[in-house]
mmCIF file of C-alpha atoms and ligand atoms in Angstrom:
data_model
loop_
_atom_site.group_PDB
_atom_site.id
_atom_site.type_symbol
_atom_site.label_atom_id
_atom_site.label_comp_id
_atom_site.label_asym_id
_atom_site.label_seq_id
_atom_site.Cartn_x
_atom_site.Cartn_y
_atom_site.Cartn_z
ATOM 1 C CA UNK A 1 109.923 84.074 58.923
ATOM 2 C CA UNK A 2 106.677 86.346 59.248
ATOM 3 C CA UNK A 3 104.989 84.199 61.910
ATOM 4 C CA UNK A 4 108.475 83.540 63.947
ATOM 5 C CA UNK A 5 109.250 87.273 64.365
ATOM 6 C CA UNK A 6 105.011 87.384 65.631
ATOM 7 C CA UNK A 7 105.688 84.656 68.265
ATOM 8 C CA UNK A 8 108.754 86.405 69.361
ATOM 9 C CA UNK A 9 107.089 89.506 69.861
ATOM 10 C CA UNK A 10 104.664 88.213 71.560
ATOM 11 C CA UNK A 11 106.818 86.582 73.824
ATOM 12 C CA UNK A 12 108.659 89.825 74.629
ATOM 13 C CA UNK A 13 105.384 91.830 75.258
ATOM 14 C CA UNK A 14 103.314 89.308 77.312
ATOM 15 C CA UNK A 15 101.081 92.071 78.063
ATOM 16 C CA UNK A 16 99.971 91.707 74.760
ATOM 17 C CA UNK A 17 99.721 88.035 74.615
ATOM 18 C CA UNK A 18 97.633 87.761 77.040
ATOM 19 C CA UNK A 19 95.173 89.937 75.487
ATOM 20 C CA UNK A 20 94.400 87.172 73.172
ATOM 21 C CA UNK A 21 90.125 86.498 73.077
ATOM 22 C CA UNK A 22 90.528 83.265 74.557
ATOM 23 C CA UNK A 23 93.108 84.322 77.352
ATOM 24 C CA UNK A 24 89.953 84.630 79.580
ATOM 25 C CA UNK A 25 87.742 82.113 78.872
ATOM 26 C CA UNK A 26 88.529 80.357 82.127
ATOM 27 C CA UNK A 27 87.635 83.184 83.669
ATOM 28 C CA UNK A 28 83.865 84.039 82.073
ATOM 29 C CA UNK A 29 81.496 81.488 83.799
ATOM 30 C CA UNK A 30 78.045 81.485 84.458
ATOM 31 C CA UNK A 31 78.893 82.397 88.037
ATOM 32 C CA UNK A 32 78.110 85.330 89.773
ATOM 33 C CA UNK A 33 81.269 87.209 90.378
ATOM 34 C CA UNK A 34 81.147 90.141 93.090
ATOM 35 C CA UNK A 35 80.024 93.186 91.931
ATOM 36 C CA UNK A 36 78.853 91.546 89.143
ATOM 37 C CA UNK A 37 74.722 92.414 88.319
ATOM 38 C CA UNK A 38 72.294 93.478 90.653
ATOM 39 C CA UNK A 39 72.431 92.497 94.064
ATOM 40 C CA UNK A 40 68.986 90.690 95.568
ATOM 41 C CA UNK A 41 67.769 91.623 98.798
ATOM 42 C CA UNK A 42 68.329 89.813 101.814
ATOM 43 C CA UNK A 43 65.072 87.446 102.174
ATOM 44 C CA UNK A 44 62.772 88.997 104.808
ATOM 45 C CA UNK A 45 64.155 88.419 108.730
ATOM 46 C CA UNK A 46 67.330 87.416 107.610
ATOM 47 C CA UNK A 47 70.274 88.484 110.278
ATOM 48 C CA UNK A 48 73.560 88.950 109.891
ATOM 49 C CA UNK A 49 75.739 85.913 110.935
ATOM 50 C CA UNK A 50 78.424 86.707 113.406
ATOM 51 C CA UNK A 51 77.170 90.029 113.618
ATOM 52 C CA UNK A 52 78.025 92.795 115.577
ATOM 53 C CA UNK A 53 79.420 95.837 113.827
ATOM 54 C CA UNK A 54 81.538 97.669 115.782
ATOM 55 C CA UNK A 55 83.839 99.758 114.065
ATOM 56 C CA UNK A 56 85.740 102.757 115.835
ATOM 57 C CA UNK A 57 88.866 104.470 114.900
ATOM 58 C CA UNK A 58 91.436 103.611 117.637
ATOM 59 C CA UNK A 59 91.835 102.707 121.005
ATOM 60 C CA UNK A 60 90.819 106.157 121.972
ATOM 61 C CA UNK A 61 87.785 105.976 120.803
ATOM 62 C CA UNK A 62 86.878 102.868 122.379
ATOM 63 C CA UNK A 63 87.126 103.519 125.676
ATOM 64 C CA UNK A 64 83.254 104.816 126.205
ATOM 65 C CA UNK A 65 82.328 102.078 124.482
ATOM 66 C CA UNK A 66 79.352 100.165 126.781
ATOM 67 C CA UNK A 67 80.415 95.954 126.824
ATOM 68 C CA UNK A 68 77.048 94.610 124.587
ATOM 69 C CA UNK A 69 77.523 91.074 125.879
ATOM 70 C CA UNK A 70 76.726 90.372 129.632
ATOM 71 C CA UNK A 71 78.897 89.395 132.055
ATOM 72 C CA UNK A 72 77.287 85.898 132.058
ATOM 73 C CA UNK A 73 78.800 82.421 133.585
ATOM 74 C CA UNK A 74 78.817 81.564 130.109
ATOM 75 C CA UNK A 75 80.525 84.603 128.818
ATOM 76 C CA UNK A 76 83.091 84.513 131.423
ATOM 77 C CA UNK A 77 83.649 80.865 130.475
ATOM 78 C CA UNK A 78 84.455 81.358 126.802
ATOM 79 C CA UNK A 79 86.359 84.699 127.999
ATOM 80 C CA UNK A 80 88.566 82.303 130.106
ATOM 81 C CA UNK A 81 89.493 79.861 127.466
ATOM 82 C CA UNK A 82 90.451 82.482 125.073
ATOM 83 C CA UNK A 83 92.707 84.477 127.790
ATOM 84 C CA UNK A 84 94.849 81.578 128.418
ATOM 85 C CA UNK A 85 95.494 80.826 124.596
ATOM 86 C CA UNK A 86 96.289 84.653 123.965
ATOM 87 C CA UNK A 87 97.000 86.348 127.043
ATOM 88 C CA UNK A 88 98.439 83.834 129.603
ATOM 89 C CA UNK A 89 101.725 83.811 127.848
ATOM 90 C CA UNK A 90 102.268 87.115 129.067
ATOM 91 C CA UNK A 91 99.797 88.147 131.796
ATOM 92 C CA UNK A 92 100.166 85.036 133.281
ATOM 93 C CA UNK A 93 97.966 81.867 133.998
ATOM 94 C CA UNK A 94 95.305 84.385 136.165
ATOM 95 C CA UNK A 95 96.670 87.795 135.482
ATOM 96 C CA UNK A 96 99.270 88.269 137.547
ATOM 97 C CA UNK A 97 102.034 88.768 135.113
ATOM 98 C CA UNK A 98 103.834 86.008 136.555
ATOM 99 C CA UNK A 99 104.976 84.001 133.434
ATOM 100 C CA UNK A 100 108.421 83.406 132.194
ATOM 101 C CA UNK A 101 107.675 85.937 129.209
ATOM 102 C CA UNK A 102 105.770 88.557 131.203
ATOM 103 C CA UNK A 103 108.759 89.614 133.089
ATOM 104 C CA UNK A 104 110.851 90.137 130.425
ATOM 105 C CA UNK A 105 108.740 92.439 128.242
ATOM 106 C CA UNK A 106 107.352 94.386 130.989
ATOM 107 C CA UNK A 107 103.469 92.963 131.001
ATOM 108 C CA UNK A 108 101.594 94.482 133.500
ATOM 109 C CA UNK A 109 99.438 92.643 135.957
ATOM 110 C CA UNK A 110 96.002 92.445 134.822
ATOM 111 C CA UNK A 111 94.086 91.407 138.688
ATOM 112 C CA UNK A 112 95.211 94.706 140.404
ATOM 113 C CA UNK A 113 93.185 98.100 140.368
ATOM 114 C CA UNK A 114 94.462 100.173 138.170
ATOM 115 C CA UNK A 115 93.124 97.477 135.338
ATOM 116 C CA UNK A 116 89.982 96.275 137.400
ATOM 117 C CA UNK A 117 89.273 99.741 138.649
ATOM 118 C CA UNK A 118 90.732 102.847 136.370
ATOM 119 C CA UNK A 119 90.813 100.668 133.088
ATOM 120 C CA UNK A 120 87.102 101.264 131.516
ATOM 121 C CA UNK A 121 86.227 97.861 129.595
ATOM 122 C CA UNK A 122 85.987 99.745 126.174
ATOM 123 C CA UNK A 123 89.632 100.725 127.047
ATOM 124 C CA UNK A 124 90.577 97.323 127.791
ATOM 125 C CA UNK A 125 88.979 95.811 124.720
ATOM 126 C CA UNK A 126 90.662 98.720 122.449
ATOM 127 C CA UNK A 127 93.511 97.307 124.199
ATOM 128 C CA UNK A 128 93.017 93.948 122.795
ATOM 129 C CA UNK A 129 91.822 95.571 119.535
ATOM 130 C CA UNK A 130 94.576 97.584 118.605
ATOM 131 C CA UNK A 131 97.258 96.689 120.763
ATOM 132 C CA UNK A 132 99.190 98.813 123.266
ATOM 133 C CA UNK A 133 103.316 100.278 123.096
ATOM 134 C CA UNK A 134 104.713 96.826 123.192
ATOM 135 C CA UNK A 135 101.381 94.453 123.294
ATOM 136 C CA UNK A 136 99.892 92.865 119.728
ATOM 137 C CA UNK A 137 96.753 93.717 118.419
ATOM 138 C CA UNK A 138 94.203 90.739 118.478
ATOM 139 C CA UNK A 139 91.435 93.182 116.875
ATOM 140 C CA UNK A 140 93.048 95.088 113.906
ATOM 141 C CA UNK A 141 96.523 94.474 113.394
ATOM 142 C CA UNK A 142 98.600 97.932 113.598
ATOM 143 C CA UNK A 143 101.085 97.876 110.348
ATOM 144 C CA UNK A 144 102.798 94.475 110.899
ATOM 145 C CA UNK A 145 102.305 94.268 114.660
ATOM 146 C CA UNK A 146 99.541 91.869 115.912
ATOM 147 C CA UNK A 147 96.782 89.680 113.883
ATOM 148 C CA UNK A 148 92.833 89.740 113.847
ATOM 149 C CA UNK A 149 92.797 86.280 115.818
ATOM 150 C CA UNK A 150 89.487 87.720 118.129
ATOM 151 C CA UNK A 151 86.473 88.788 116.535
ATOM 152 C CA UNK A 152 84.435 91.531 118.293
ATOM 153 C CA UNK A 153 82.391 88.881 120.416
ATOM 154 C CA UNK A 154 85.446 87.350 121.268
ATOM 155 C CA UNK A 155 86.889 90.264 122.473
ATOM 156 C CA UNK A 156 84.290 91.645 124.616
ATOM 157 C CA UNK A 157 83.907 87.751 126.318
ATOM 158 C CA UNK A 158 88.051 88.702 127.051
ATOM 159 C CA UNK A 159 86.836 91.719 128.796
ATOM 160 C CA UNK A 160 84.206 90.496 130.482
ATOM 161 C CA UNK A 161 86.705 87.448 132.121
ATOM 162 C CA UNK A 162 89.387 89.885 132.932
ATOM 163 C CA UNK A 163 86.629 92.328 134.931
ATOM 164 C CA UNK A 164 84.670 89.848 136.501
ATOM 165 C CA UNK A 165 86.815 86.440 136.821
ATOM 166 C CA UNK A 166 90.210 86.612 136.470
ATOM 167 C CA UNK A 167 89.951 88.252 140.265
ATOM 168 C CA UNK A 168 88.545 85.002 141.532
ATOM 169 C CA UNK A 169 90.677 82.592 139.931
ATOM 170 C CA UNK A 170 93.924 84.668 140.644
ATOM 171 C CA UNK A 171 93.041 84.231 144.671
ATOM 172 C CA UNK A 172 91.714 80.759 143.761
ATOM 173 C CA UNK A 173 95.101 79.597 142.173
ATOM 174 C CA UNK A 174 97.346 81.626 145.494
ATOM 175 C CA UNK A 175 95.330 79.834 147.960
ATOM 176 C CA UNK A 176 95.732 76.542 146.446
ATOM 177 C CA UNK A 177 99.781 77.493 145.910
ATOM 178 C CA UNK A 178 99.160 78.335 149.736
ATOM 179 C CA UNK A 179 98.266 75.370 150.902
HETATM 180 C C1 HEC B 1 103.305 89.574 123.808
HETATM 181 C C2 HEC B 1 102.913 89.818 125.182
HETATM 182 C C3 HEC B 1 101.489 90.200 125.443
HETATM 183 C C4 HEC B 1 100.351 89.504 125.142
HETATM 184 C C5 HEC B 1 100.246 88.166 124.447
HETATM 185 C C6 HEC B 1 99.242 90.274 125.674
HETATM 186 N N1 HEC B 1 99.711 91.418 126.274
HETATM 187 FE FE1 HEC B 1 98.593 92.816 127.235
HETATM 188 N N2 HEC B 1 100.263 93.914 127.588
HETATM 189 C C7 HEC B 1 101.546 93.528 127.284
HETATM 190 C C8 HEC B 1 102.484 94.548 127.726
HETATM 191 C C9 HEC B 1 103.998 94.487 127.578
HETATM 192 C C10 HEC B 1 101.706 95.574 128.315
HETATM 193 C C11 HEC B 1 102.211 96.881 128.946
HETATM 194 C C12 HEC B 1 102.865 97.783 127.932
HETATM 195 C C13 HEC B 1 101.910 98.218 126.879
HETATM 196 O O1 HEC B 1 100.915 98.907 127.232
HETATM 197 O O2 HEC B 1 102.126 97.856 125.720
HETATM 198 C C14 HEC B 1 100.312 95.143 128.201
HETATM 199 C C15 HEC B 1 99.231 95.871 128.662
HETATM 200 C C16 HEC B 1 97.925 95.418 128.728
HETATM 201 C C17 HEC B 1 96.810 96.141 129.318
HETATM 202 C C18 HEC B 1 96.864 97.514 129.961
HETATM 203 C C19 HEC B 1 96.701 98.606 128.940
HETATM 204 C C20 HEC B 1 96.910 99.983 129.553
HETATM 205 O O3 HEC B 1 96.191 100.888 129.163
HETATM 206 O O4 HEC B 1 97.794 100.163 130.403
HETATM 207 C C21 HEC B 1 95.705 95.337 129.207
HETATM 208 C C22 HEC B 1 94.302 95.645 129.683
HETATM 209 C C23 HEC B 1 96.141 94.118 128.529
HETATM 210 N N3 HEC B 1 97.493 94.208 128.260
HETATM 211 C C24 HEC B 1 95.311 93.066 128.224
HETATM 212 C C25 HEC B 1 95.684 91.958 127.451
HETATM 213 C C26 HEC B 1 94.770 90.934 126.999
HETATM 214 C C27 HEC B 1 93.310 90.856 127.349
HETATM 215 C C28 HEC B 1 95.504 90.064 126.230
HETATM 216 C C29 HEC B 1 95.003 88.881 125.458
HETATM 217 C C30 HEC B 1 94.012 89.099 124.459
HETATM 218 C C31 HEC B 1 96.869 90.537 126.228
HETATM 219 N N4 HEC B 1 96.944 91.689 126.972
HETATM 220 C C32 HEC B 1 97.920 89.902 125.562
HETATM 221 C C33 HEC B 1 101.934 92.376 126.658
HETATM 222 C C34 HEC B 1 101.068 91.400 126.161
#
């Protein structure tokens, strides 16, 4: 009778059940667990791997940021790719805010000069990082709006496509509609 009424209250106060010595033993390994000892030193000329802290507040405050990534064919390139997977669908294929969704939600067009020209490219990849009104983040999501799809590289290789090829494939893409 003594050892039922035990198991029955320690079925109705799990937290005590599970205070039992060996409720942890799965979880004491000889692994290292974060935080767990001292931490070593990174071994001599180590470097960061997919580094490239850049941390700032809002949207704001990235808009004096200077691109660190040049405007390379390479840049541009990888810029391209990721503008049609994430942007397209609402800027349209070359910027022109030309797609099906664009119109609907009121995307702007990205090849005309209040982007190319007014638009700093820190404000246009705080843009991308936080979002806008009605546009996602792709940076740091903003409460349940957007997702952090682009990494900081990826961003700025966004930026650098918008200011220095989405121009050229926009009048690229109307000539050959032209013709
Ligand atoms: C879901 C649709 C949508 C997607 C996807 C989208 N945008 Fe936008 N974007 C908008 C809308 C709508 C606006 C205008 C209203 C606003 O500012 O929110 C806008 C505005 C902008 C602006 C102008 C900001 C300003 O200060 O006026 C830039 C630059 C921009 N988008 C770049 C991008 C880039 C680069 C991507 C891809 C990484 C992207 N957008 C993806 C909808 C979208």
């Amino acid at each position: 009778m003594r050892l039922k009424t035990l198991i029955a209250g320690a079925m109705m106060m799990p937290a005590v059940a599970l205070a039992w010595p060996w409720s942890t033993d799965m979880m004491n390994q000889p692994s290292i667990k974060p935080q767990e000892g001292t931490m070593l030193n990174f071994p001599e000329r180590s470097i960061p791997v997919g580094g490239m802290p850049t941390k700032v507040a809002d949207r704001e405050a990235a808009k004096s940021l200077v691109n660190p990534i040049k405007a390379t064919e390479k840049s541009i390139a990888e810029g391209r790719t990721l503008y049609k997977i994430y942007c397209a669908t609402c800027h349209g294929m070359t910027g022109a805010a030309d797609s099906p969704v664009g119109g609907k939600i009121g995307a702007i067009a990205l090849n005309d000069s209040y982007v190319q020209e007014s638009l700093t490219e820190g404000w246009v990849w705080g843009t991308v990082t936080f979002g806008s009104y009605v546009m996602p983040a792709y940076g740091i999501p903003q409460g349940k709006r957007g997702s952090n799809d682009l990494n900081v590289e990826e961003r700025w290789h966004v930026v650098n496509y918008i200011k220095h090829g989405l121009v050229k494939d926009h009048m690229a893409a109307s000539t050959a509609a032209a013709k």
